[in-house]
Short mmCIF file of C-alpha atoms in Angstrom, two decimals:
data_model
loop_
_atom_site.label_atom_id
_atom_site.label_comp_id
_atom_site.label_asym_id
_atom_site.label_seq_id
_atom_site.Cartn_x
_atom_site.Cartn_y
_atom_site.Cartn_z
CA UNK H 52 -42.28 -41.08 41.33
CA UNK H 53 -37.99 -41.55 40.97
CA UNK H 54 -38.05 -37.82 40.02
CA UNK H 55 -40.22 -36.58 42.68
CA UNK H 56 -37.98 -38.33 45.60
CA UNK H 57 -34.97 -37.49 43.72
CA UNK H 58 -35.95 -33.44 43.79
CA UNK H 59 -37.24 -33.62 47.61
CA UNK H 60 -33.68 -35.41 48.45
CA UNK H 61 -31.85 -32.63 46.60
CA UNK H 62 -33.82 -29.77 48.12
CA UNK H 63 -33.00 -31.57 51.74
CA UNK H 64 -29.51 -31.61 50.83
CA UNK H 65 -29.73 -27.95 50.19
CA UNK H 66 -31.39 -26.82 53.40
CA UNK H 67 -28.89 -28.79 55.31
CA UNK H 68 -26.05 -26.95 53.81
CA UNK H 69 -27.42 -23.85 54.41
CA UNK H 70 -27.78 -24.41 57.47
CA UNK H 71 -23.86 -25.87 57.58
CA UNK H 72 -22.99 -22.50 56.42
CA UNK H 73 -24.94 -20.66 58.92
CA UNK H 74 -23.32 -21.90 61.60
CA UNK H 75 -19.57 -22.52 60.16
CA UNK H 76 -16.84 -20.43 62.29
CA UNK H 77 -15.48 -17.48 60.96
CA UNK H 78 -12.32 -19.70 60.45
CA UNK H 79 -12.23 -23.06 58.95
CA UNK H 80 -8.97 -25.19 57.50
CA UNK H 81 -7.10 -22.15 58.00
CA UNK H 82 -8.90 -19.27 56.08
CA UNK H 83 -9.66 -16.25 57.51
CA UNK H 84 -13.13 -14.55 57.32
CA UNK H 85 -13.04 -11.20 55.10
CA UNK H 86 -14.57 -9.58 58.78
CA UNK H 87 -11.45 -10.58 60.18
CA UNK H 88 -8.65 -7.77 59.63
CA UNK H 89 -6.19 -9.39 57.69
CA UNK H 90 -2.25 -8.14 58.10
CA UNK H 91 -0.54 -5.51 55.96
CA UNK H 92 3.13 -5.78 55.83
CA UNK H 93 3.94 -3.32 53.15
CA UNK H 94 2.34 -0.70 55.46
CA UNK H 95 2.74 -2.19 59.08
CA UNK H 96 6.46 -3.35 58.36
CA UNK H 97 9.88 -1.52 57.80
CA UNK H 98 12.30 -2.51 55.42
CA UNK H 99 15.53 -4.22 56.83
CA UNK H 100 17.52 -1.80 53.89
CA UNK H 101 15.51 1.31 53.58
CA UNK H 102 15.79 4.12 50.21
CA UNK H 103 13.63 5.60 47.31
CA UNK H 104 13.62 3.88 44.49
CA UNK H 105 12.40 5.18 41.20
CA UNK H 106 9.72 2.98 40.33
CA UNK H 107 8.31 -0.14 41.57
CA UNK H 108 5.18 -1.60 39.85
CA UNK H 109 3.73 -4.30 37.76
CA UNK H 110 5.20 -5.51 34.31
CA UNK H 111 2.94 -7.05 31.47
CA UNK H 112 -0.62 -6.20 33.14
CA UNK H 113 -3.24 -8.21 30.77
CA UNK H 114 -6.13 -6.23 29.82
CA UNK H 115 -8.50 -4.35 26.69
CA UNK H 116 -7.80 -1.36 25.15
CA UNK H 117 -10.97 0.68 24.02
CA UNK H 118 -9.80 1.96 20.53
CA UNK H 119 -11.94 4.27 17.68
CA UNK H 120 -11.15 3.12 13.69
CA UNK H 121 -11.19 5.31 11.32
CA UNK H 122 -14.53 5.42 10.42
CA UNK H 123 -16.01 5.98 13.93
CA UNK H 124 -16.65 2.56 15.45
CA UNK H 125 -15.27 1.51 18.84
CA UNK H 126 -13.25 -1.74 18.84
CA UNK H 127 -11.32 -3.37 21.64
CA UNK H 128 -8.02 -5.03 21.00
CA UNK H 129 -5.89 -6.99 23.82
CA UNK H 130 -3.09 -5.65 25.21
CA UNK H 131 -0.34 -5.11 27.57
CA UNK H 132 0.72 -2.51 30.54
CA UNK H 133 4.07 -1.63 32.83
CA UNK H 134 1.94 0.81 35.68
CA UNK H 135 4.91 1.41 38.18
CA UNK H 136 5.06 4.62 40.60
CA UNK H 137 8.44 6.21 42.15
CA UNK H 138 8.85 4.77 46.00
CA UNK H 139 9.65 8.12 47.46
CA UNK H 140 9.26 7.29 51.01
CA UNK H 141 12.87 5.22 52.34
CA UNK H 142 10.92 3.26 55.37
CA UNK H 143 7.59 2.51 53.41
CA UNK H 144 8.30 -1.09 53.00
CA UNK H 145 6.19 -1.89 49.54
CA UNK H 146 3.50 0.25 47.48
CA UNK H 147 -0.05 -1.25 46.73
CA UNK H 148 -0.07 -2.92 43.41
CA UNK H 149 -3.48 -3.70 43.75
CA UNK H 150 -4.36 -0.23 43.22
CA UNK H 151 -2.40 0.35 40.33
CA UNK H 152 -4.17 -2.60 38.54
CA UNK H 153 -7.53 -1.60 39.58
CA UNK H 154 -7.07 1.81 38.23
CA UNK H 155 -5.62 0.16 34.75
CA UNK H 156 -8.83 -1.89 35.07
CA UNK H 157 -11.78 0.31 35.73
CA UNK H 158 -10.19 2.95 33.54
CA UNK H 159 -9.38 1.24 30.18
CA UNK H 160 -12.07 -1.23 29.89
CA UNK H 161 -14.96 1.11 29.92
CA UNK H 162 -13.44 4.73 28.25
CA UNK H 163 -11.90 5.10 24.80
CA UNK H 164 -7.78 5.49 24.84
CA UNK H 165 -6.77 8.94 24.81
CA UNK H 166 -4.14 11.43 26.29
CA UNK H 167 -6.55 12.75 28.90
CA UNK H 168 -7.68 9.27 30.29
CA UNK H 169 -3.81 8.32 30.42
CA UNK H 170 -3.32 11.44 32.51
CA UNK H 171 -6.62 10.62 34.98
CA UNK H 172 -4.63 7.17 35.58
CA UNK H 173 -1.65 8.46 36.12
CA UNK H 174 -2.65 11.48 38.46
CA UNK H 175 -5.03 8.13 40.62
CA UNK H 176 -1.69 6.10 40.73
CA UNK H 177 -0.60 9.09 42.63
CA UNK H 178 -3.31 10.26 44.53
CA UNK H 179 -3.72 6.62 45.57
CA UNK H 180 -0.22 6.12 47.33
CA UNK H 181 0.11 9.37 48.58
CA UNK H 182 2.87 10.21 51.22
CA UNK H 183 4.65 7.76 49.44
CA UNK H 184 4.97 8.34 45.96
CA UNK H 185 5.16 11.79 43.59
CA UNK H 186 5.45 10.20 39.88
CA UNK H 187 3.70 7.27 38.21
CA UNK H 188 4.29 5.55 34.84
CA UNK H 189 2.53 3.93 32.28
CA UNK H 190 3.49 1.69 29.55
CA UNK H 191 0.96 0.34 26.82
CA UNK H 192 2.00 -1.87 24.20
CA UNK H 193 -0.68 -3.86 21.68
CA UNK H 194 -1.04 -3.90 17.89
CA UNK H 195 -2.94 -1.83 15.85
CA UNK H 196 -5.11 -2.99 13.05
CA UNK H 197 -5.48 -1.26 9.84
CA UNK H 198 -7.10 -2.42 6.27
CA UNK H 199 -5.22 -2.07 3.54
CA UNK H 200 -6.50 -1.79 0.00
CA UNK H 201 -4.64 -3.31 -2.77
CA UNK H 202 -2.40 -1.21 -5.07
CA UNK H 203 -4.50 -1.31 -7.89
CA UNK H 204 -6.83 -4.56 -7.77
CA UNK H 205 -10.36 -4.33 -5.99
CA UNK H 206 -8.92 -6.04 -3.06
CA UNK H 207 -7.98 -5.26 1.11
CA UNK H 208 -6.43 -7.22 4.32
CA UNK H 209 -5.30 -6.38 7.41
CA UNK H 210 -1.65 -5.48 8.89
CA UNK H 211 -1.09 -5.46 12.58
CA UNK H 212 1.43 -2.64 13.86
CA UNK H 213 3.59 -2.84 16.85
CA UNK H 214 2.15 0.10 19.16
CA UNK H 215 4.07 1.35 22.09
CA UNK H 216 2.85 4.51 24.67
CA UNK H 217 4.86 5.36 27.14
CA UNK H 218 3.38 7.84 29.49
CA UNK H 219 4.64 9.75 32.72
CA UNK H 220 3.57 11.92 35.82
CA UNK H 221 6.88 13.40 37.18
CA UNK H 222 7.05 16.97 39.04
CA UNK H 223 3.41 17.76 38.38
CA UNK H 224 4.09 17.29 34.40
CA UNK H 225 2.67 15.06 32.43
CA UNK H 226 5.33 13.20 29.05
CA UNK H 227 3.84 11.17 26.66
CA UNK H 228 5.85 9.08 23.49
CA UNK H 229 4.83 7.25 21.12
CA UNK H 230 6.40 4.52 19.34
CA UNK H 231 4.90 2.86 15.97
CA UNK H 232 7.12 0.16 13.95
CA UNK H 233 6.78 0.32 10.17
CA UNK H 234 7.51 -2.28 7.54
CA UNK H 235 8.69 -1.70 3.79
CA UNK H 236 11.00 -2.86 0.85
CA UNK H 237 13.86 -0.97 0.50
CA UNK H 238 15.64 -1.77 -3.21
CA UNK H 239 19.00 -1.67 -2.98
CA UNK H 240 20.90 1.43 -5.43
CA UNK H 241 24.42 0.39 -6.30
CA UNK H 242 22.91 -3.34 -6.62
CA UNK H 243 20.52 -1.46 -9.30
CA UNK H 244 23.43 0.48 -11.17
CA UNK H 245 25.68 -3.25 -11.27
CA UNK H 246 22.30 -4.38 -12.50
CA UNK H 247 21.46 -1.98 -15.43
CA UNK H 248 25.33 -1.89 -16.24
CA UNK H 249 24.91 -6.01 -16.86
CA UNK H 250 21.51 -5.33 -19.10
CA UNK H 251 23.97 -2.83 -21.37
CA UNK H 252 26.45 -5.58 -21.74
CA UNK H 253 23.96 -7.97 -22.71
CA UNK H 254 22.47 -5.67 -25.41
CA UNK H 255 25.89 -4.83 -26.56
CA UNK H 256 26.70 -8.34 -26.49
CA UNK H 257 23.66 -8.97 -28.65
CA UNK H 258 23.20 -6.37 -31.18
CA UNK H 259 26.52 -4.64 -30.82
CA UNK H 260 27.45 -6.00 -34.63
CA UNK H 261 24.68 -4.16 -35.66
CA UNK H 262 24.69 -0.16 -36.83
CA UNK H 263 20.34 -0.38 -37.53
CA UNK H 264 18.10 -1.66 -35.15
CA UNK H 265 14.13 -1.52 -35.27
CA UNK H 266 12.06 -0.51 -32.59
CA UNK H 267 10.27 -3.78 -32.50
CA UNK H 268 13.52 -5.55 -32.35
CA UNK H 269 14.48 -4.09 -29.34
CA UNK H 270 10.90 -3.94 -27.70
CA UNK H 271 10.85 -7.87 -28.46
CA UNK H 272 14.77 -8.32 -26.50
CA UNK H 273 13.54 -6.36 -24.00
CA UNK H 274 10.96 -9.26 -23.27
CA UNK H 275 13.42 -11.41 -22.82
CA UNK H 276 14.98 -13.22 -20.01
CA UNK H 277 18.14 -12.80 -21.83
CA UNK H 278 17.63 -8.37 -21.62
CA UNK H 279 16.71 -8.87 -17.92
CA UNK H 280 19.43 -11.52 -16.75
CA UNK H 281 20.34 -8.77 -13.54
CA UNK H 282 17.72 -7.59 -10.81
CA UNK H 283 18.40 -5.45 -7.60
CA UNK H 284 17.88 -6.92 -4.15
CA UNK H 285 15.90 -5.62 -1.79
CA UNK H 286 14.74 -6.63 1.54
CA UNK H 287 12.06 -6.55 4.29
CA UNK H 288 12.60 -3.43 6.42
CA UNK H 289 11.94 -1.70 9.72
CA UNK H 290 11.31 1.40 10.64
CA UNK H 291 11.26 2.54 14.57
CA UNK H 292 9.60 5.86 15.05
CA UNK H 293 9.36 7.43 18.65
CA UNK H 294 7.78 10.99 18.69
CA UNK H 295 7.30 13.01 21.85
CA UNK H 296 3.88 14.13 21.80
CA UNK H 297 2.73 17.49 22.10
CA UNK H 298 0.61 18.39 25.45
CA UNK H 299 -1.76 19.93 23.42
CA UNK H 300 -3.19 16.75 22.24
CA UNK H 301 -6.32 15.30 22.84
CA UNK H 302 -6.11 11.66 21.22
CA UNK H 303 -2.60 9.72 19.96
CA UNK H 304 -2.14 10.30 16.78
CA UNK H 305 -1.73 6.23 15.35
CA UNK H 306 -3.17 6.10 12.65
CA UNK H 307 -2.76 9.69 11.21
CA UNK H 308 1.29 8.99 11.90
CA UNK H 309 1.24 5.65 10.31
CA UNK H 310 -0.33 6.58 7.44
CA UNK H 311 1.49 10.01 6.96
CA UNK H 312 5.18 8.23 7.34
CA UNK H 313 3.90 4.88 5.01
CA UNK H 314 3.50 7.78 2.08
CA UNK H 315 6.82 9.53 2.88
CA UNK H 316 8.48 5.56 2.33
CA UNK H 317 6.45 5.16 -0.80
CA UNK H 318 7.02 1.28 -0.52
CA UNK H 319 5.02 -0.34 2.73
CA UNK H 320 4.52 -3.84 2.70
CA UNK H 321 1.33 -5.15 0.53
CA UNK H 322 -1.46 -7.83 2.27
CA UNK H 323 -3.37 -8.67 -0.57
CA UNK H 324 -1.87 -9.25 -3.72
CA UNK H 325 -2.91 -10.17 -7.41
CA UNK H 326 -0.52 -9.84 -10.44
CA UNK H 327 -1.23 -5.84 -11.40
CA UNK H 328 -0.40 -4.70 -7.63
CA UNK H 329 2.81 -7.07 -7.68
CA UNK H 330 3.49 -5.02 -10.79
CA UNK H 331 2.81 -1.87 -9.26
CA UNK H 332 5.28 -2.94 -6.11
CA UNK H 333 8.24 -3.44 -8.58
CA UNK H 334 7.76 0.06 -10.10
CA UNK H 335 7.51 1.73 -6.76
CA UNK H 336 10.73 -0.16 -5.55
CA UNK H 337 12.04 0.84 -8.59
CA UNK H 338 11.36 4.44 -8.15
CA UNK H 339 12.01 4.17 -4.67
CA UNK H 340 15.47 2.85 -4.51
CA UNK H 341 17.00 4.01 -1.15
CA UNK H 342 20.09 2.67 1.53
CA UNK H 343 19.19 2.83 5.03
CA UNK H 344 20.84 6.47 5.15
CA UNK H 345 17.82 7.26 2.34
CA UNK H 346 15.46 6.13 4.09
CA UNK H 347 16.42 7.78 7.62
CA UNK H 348 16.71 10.83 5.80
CA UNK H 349 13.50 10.17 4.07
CA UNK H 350 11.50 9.75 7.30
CA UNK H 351 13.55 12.44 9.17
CA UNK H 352 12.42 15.21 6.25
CA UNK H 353 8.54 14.07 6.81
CA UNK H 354 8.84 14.03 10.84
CA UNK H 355 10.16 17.48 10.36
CA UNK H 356 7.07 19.00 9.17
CA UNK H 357 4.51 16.70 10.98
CA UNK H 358 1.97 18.91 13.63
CA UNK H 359 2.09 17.88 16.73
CA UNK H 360 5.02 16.39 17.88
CA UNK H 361 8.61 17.46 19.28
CA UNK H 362 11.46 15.33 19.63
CA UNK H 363 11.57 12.01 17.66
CA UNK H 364 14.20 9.35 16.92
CA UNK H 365 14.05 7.07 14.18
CA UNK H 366 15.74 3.61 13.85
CA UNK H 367 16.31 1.79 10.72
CA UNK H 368 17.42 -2.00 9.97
CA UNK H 369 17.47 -2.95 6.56
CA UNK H 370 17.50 -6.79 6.90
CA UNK H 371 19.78 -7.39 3.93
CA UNK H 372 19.15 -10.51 1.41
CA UNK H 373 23.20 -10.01 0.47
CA UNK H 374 24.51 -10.20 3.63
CA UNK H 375 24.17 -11.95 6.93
CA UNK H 376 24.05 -8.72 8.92
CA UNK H 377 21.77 -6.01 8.59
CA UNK H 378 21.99 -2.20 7.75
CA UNK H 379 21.34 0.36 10.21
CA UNK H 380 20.32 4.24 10.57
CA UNK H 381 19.79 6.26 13.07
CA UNK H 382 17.98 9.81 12.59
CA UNK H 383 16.99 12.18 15.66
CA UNK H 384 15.36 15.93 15.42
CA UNK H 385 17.52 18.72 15.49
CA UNK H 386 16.37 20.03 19.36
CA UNK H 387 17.53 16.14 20.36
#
């Protein structure tokens, strides 16, 4: 009986609001009616200091990148836009930003990232403020997933890479660069030679009486913390890659690049790791040892000969354990 009043009450209630709603003015506590026209000032004003200026835009857009792994499947992954267009026009007061975001939004959430969707945004940022604007930009800047398999142990995790696009639409030509940041041990060389130089003193020091000595004699020092009192220090390293992309292109290259310049460093950091591919890690940093100037060159060499690029620049910071300060290289393509 309760529940039948108490539904009859509610669906009272809900007539008489309807009906509140029916006849509510188009204005009420100050809001305006979508019917009404609401005011424009970036088109129905005039700046008090006109000019151009070269962009004007929006700055760390939120939204979902549409991105294909390796093996096929279509993942999203958050991310991060600068959409700006040049304000060409000295008296046009403002552009419309809300176009540029719902051209970032309709775009990228539905179709897969590649060079030709970049350009259809670019061209609509455009298109969308003409009379007033002739170039648009677009930044994108997320992180890429990748699994990684072990060195040698039946094991895989992930690593996240910094990605950065930067893409343009100036006089009717369309720029795209690509930035990726890489992360490796770099073993330090002279520290190496002092090292190995300390390992001959201790031998000499221990068996330097001696004329005859077996091989399982020395095998067994080797063992030794005594043989081994020295190691080389390395450190956790960047690389910054930009490459200028050719036009030719029909996807960014990410994970192609990524994995082509992790080989050329031989020693990119590890995610999972059991005893044998720790093992593994010290021999490659041992046969890897390399200053910053190595590995610039290193990097330079393998950009070089990589399809479908032109320009690059390469940045290196070895964060160094023996110092407070890092080491730094810088390595650009010949045409730079």
């Amino acid at each position: 009986m309760f529940e039948f009043v108490s539904d009859v009450l509610n669906l009272k209630q809900m007539e008489s609001a309807e009906q509140n709603n029916n006849q509510r003015p188009s204005s009420v506590a100050g809001i305006s009616s979508p019917s009404i026209n609401l005011p424009d000032v970036a088109n129905e004003t005039v700046p008090l200091i006109g000019g151009t200026l070269e962009r004007v835009g929006m700055s760390g857009v939120e939204l979902v990148l549409r991105l294909r792994d390796a093996s096929g499947e279509i993942f999203r992954t958050p991310a991060r836009a600068d959409a700006a267009v040049s304000l060409d026009d000295e008296k046009t007061k403002g552009i419309h930003m809300s176009r540029l975001f719902l051209s970032l939004n309709s775009r990228l959430a539905d179709q897969e990232l590649s060079l030709p969707l970049v350009n259809e945004i670019l061209k609509d940022f455009v298109q969308t403020h003409e009379g007033m604007s002739s170039n648009s930009f677009l930044t994108l800047t997320y992180e890429h997933s990748l699994k990684r398999p072990a060195l040698l142990s039946d094991h895989a995790g992930w690593r996240a890479y910094p990605i950065t696009i930067h893409s343009s639409f100036k006089q009717n030509t369309f720029q795209h660069q690509l930035h990726v940041q890489l992360t490796y041990s770099s073993a330090c060389p002279c520290s190496a030679a002092l090292s190995r130089q300390l390992i001959q003193q201790a031998f000499e020091d221990a068996f330097g009486d001696r004329s005859e000595l077996s091989h399982d004699e020395i095998y067994q020092w080797l063992g030794t913390q005594e043989a081994i009192l020295a190691v080389p220090h390395s450190q956790r390293s960047h690389a910054d890659v930009t490459v200028d992309l050719d036009s030719g292109l029909e996807d960014f290259p990410i994970e192609s690049l990524i994995d082509y310049l992790e080989r050329a460093i031989a020693t990119p950091v590890q995610t999972a790791v059991k005893r044998e591919d720790e093992q593994e890690f010290a021999r490659l940093n041992g046969a890897n040892l390399m200053f910053c100037e190595d590995a610039a060159r290193k990097l330079k060499a393998a950009l070089e000969e990589y399809k479908g690029i032109n320009n690059f620049r390469v940045e290196i910071n070895h964060l160094e354990s023996l110092h407070p300060h890092d080491a730094a290289a810088v390595a650009t393509s010949d045409q730079t």
